[in-house]
């Protein structure tokens, strides 16, 4: 690459005659070319970074717009489509980062761990470069490219009568990404659904094609044990488009003398005790699976610089320490989700089947994995061998209070009598009674939640406050912060957290970002109540119903035909959902800021002006106004658009066995809005 010549010939002559050797060392300009770690396994890491990096000082919106001409495909799209799994930075077959990725972290001081550097001198003279036996003479303003150990090395150059040398010493920034579906990038597969062109969809408001969609796809649908992957990690729905990934990319883009290792472990569905501190259960496949390690243990395992080949030696677990629990009792808590919701599989973070139900419950699984995983407790790393990350990006809390269940509660059709379906459409935990739908609008749902409260003895409000036997969110956050600081050697300010944004409000709030919203802020926009709207942005959620159920229900007198069930988000529903989540946000903000965490309250308002009702193609393609499903570009830039995936967006973007999990999650616009606020808050001027 040629750099713009900023010196005139006269200036260069003066430089040659009058500049001291000390001053000339400052004239050598250099940058790390392959400085985004996740690209290291690609064919051309430096070229890929050059294509995807943000320009100096560029906003995420400008970046999105600039790269949108081709729809901004993921940098991993081609590798996933071609099943070139070896080019992915995360090896899904063994649930770990590739050796090439980890070499920069686990062996960063080895002379063989190098980065690609380009150096030049802003002069119109000829430069003679010398580096470790490599000699080349070329115009000074042309890049001299060479590989330098992260530990540093000296390069020499002779030009205009001077011989100078410079220590090229790249900094190594290690970032770890932990958290839930907002952190993983849920709703934004790297290899999204691709639909056959020129197909004719069935008539207005027909539903069968939503379920029987496979013969309408070019791309293979996502499925358990499929040969084709669609994400960085299909089990956890980790994506390049996650705001954690984008923020790390921005850090790399703005620090040209650095190499940024980004180790991403966030997982859809993760909560404090089911994912971050204990191995996460994923209800996928015939019997479901456990992620091998907790996210904290994944990080410990891959950050430990003990010199041992990863995975060869048996991992050593120990019980959570008293310093970490700090008086918090974790003997009784509600670990929600799959088998984790049952007393037989609750973890006390003790790697002993006699003392820990999870350890006992998973023993047979461990036996199939040489006794290594899944297991309760925390991994150890020899003293002095832990590579403390420079930053940990963390998002947690939504799933711990039942995010998916709250969304499900408010979007369930509330106009029709649905007792024929029973519990199929109802959540596993209900919102605080103060925020529920009035019984006169949905008797079945109201009575169901009252019964559920008595059965499990808690609701989402209890999970936030700790009023039930479950740990409240303050204690959960405190325990999580304690573990991260103790196990990874972190200072609190190195933990970066973004507040959960909401896509409901059209205008900003006069309430400070770290404080509760005002009562007027809950008066938000939504679908009209009690009105069937075939253009609804949420009709796609009906895709979760099996084909047989659709056909059966279509012939059952349940108030109205199933085709006219209204999956919607009314203004009242949206306001009540926002109230429940604002309770969580207040606890999160207070706990994190008092701890000294780098907590970004301002992301609360990041989606204001980007409501879910904005942008093109809100309706399904077979309702008016009709549109071509094969033209759907899920990552294209729109100036006036929404920040989250609607029900319709998600079934078109990620067709497969998990086709509705992306609903209510940020799309690329949402993630880059969060990333912008986080970057400006933590690294901006």
Short mmCIF file of N, CA, C and O in Angstrom, two decimals, residues 252-306:
data_model
loop_
_atom_site.label_atom_id
_atom_site.label_comp_id
_atom_site.label_asym_id
_atom_site.label_seq_id
_atom_site.Cartn_x
_atom_site.Cartn_y
_atom_site.Cartn_z
N UNK A 252 -9.50 -2.86 17.79
CA UNK A 252 -8.40 -3.23 16.88
C UNK A 252 -8.21 -2.17 15.80
O UNK A 252 -7.07 -1.82 15.45
N UNK A 253 -9.31 -1.65 15.29
CA UNK A 253 -9.22 -0.67 14.20
C UNK A 253 -8.54 0.61 14.63
O UNK A 253 -7.82 1.24 13.85
N UNK A 254 -8.76 1.02 15.86
CA UNK A 254 -8.25 2.30 16.35
C UNK A 254 -6.86 2.20 16.98
O UNK A 254 -6.28 3.21 17.34
N UNK A 255 -6.35 0.98 17.15
CA UNK A 255 -5.04 0.81 17.79
C UNK A 255 -4.10 0.10 16.83
O UNK A 255 -3.92 -1.12 16.88
N UNK A 256 -3.47 0.88 15.96
CA UNK A 256 -2.71 0.29 14.87
C UNK A 256 -1.41 -0.38 15.32
O UNK A 256 -0.80 -1.13 14.55
N UNK A 257 -0.98 -0.12 16.55
CA UNK A 257 0.22 -0.77 17.06
C UNK A 257 -0.11 -1.96 17.94
O UNK A 257 0.74 -2.43 18.71
N UNK A 258 -1.33 -2.47 17.84
CA UNK A 258 -1.78 -3.53 18.74
C UNK A 258 -2.27 -4.75 17.96
O UNK A 258 -2.64 -4.65 16.79
N UNK A 259 -2.26 -5.87 18.66
CA UNK A 259 -2.92 -7.08 18.19
C UNK A 259 -4.01 -7.40 19.21
O UNK A 259 -3.74 -7.46 20.41
N UNK A 260 -5.24 -7.57 18.75
CA UNK A 260 -6.37 -7.78 19.64
C UNK A 260 -6.83 -9.23 19.56
O UNK A 260 -7.33 -9.68 18.52
N UNK A 261 -6.64 -9.97 20.65
CA UNK A 261 -7.20 -11.31 20.77
C UNK A 261 -8.59 -11.17 21.40
O UNK A 261 -8.72 -10.60 22.48
N UNK A 262 -9.60 -11.68 20.71
CA UNK A 262 -10.96 -11.63 21.23
C UNK A 262 -11.45 -13.06 21.38
O UNK A 262 -11.64 -13.78 20.40
N UNK A 263 -11.65 -13.48 22.62
CA UNK A 263 -12.11 -14.82 22.94
C UNK A 263 -13.57 -14.73 23.39
O UNK A 263 -13.86 -14.21 24.46
N UNK A 264 -14.46 -15.25 22.55
CA UNK A 264 -15.90 -15.05 22.73
C UNK A 264 -16.53 -16.34 23.24
O UNK A 264 -16.44 -17.37 22.59
N UNK A 265 -17.18 -16.27 24.42
CA UNK A 265 -17.81 -17.45 25.00
C UNK A 265 -19.30 -17.24 25.29
O UNK A 265 -19.96 -18.16 25.80
N UNK A 266 -19.83 -16.07 25.00
CA UNK A 266 -21.24 -15.78 25.31
C UNK A 266 -22.15 -16.81 24.63
O UNK A 266 -21.83 -17.33 23.56
N UNK A 267 -23.29 -17.07 25.26
CA UNK A 267 -24.14 -18.16 24.78
C UNK A 267 -25.61 -17.82 24.98
O UNK A 267 -26.01 -17.39 26.07
N UNK A 268 -26.39 -18.00 23.93
CA UNK A 268 -27.83 -17.80 24.02
C UNK A 268 -28.41 -18.64 25.15
O UNK A 268 -28.12 -19.83 25.25
N UNK A 269 -29.24 -18.03 25.97
CA UNK A 269 -29.88 -18.73 27.08
C UNK A 269 -29.10 -18.74 28.36
O UNK A 269 -29.59 -19.20 29.40
N UNK A 270 -27.87 -18.23 28.34
CA UNK A 270 -27.02 -18.31 29.53
C UNK A 270 -27.55 -17.42 30.65
O UNK A 270 -28.07 -16.33 30.42
N UNK A 271 -27.42 -17.90 31.86
CA UNK A 271 -27.69 -17.11 33.04
C UNK A 271 -26.58 -17.37 34.04
O UNK A 271 -25.67 -18.17 33.78
N UNK A 272 -26.64 -16.74 35.20
CA UNK A 272 -25.51 -16.80 36.13
C UNK A 272 -25.13 -18.24 36.47
O UNK A 272 -23.97 -18.63 36.35
N UNK A 273 -26.11 -19.05 36.89
CA UNK A 273 -25.80 -20.40 37.34
C UNK A 273 -25.96 -21.44 36.24
O UNK A 273 -25.60 -22.59 36.42
N UNK A 274 -26.52 -21.06 35.13
CA UNK A 274 -26.69 -21.99 34.00
C UNK A 274 -25.99 -21.38 32.80
O UNK A 274 -26.62 -20.85 31.90
N UNK A 275 -24.65 -21.43 32.81
CA UNK A 275 -23.90 -20.90 31.68
C UNK A 275 -22.64 -20.19 32.10
O UNK A 275 -21.55 -20.54 31.67
N UNK A 276 -22.75 -19.18 32.96
CA UNK A 276 -21.55 -18.43 33.32
C UNK A 276 -20.74 -19.13 34.41
O UNK A 276 -19.52 -19.18 34.33
N UNK A 277 -21.42 -19.66 35.43
CA UNK A 277 -20.71 -20.30 36.54
C UNK A 277 -20.83 -21.81 36.55
O UNK A 277 -20.05 -22.49 37.22
N UNK A 278 -21.80 -22.35 35.85
CA UNK A 278 -21.97 -23.81 35.73
C UNK A 278 -22.26 -24.13 34.27
O UNK A 278 -22.81 -23.29 33.55
N UNK A 279 -21.89 -25.32 33.79
CA UNK A 279 -22.12 -25.66 32.39
C UNK A 279 -23.60 -25.52 32.02
O UNK A 279 -24.49 -25.90 32.77
N UNK A 280 -23.82 -24.98 30.84
CA UNK A 280 -25.17 -24.63 30.42
C UNK A 280 -25.86 -25.79 29.72
O UNK A 280 -25.27 -26.49 28.90
N UNK A 281 -27.13 -25.97 30.06
CA UNK A 281 -27.95 -26.96 29.37
C UNK A 281 -28.58 -26.33 28.14
O UNK A 281 -29.11 -25.22 28.20
N UNK A 282 -28.51 -27.03 27.01
CA UNK A 282 -29.14 -26.58 25.78
C UNK A 282 -30.14 -27.63 25.32
O UNK A 282 -29.76 -28.76 25.04
N UNK A 283 -31.41 -27.25 25.28
CA UNK A 283 -32.47 -28.19 24.89
C UNK A 283 -32.49 -28.33 23.38
O UNK A 283 -33.38 -27.83 22.70
N UNK A 284 -31.49 -29.01 22.85
CA UNK A 284 -31.35 -29.17 21.41
C UNK A 284 -31.03 -30.63 21.12
O UNK A 284 -30.24 -31.25 21.82
N UNK A 285 -31.64 -31.19 20.11
CA UNK A 285 -31.46 -32.60 19.83
C UNK A 285 -32.46 -33.42 20.62
O UNK A 285 -33.35 -32.90 21.29
N UNK A 286 -32.32 -34.72 20.57
CA UNK A 286 -33.31 -35.60 21.18
C UNK A 286 -33.32 -35.49 22.70
O UNK A 286 -34.37 -35.49 23.33
N UNK A 287 -32.16 -35.39 23.31
CA UNK A 287 -32.08 -35.38 24.76
C UNK A 287 -31.48 -34.09 25.31
O UNK A 287 -31.40 -33.91 26.52
N UNK A 288 -31.09 -33.19 24.44
CA UNK A 288 -30.44 -31.98 24.92
C UNK A 288 -28.97 -32.22 25.21
O UNK A 288 -28.50 -33.36 25.29
N UNK A 289 -28.23 -31.16 25.36
CA UNK A 289 -26.79 -31.26 25.58
C UNK A 289 -26.37 -30.24 26.64
O UNK A 289 -27.04 -29.24 26.87
N UNK A 290 -25.25 -30.52 27.29
CA UNK A 290 -24.61 -29.54 28.16
C UNK A 290 -23.40 -28.98 27.43
O UNK A 290 -22.62 -29.73 26.82
N UNK A 291 -23.24 -27.68 27.45
CA UNK A 291 -22.00 -27.08 26.99
C UNK A 291 -20.90 -27.61 27.91
O UNK A 291 -21.09 -27.69 29.13
N UNK A 292 -19.74 -28.03 27.39
CA UNK A 292 -18.76 -28.74 28.22
C UNK A 292 -18.32 -28.00 29.48
O UNK A 292 -18.18 -28.61 30.54
N UNK A 293 -18.11 -26.69 29.37
CA UNK A 293 -17.61 -25.93 30.50
C UNK A 293 -18.48 -24.69 30.72
O UNK A 293 -19.14 -24.21 29.79
N UNK A 294 -18.46 -24.18 31.92
CA UNK A 294 -19.05 -22.86 32.14
C UNK A 294 -18.22 -21.83 31.38
O UNK A 294 -17.06 -22.08 31.04
N UNK A 295 -18.81 -20.68 31.13
CA UNK A 295 -18.07 -19.65 30.39
C UNK A 295 -16.83 -19.20 31.16
O UNK A 295 -15.78 -18.95 30.57
N UNK A 296 -16.95 -19.09 32.47
CA UNK A 296 -15.78 -18.70 33.28
C UNK A 296 -14.69 -19.76 33.15
O UNK A 296 -13.50 -19.43 33.00
N UNK A 297 -15.07 -21.04 33.17
CA UNK A 297 -14.07 -22.09 33.04
C UNK A 297 -13.49 -22.17 31.64
O UNK A 297 -12.30 -22.49 31.46
N UNK A 298 -14.29 -21.89 30.60
CA UNK A 298 -13.74 -21.79 29.25
C UNK A 298 -12.60 -20.76 29.24
O UNK A 298 -11.53 -20.99 28.67
N UNK A 299 -12.86 -19.61 29.85
CA UNK A 299 -11.87 -18.53 29.86
C UNK A 299 -10.62 -18.93 30.64
O UNK A 299 -9.49 -18.73 30.17
N UNK A 300 -10.80 -19.50 31.83
CA UNK A 300 -9.65 -19.92 32.64
C UNK A 300 -8.81 -20.92 31.86
O UNK A 300 -7.58 -20.84 31.81
N UNK A 301 -9.48 -21.87 31.25
CA UNK A 301 -8.81 -22.95 30.51
C UNK A 301 -7.95 -22.40 29.38
O UNK A 301 -6.83 -22.87 29.15
N UNK A 302 -8.46 -21.40 28.65
CA UNK A 302 -7.75 -20.94 27.46
C UNK A 302 -6.81 -19.77 27.74
O UNK A 302 -5.94 -19.47 26.92
N UNK A 303 -6.95 -19.13 28.91
CA UNK A 303 -6.06 -18.04 29.27
C UNK A 303 -4.85 -18.52 30.08
O UNK A 303 -3.89 -17.76 30.27
N UNK A 304 -4.89 -19.75 30.55
CA UNK A 304 -3.83 -20.26 31.41
C UNK A 304 -2.57 -20.55 30.59
O UNK A 304 -2.59 -21.37 29.66
N UNK A 305 -1.48 -19.89 30.92
CA UNK A 305 -0.21 -20.04 30.20
C UNK A 305 0.68 -21.06 30.91
O UNK A 305 1.82 -20.77 31.28
N UNK A 306 0.16 -22.28 31.08
CA UNK A 306 0.91 -23.29 31.82
C UNK A 306 1.81 -24.13 30.94
O UNK A 306 2.52 -25.02 31.42
#
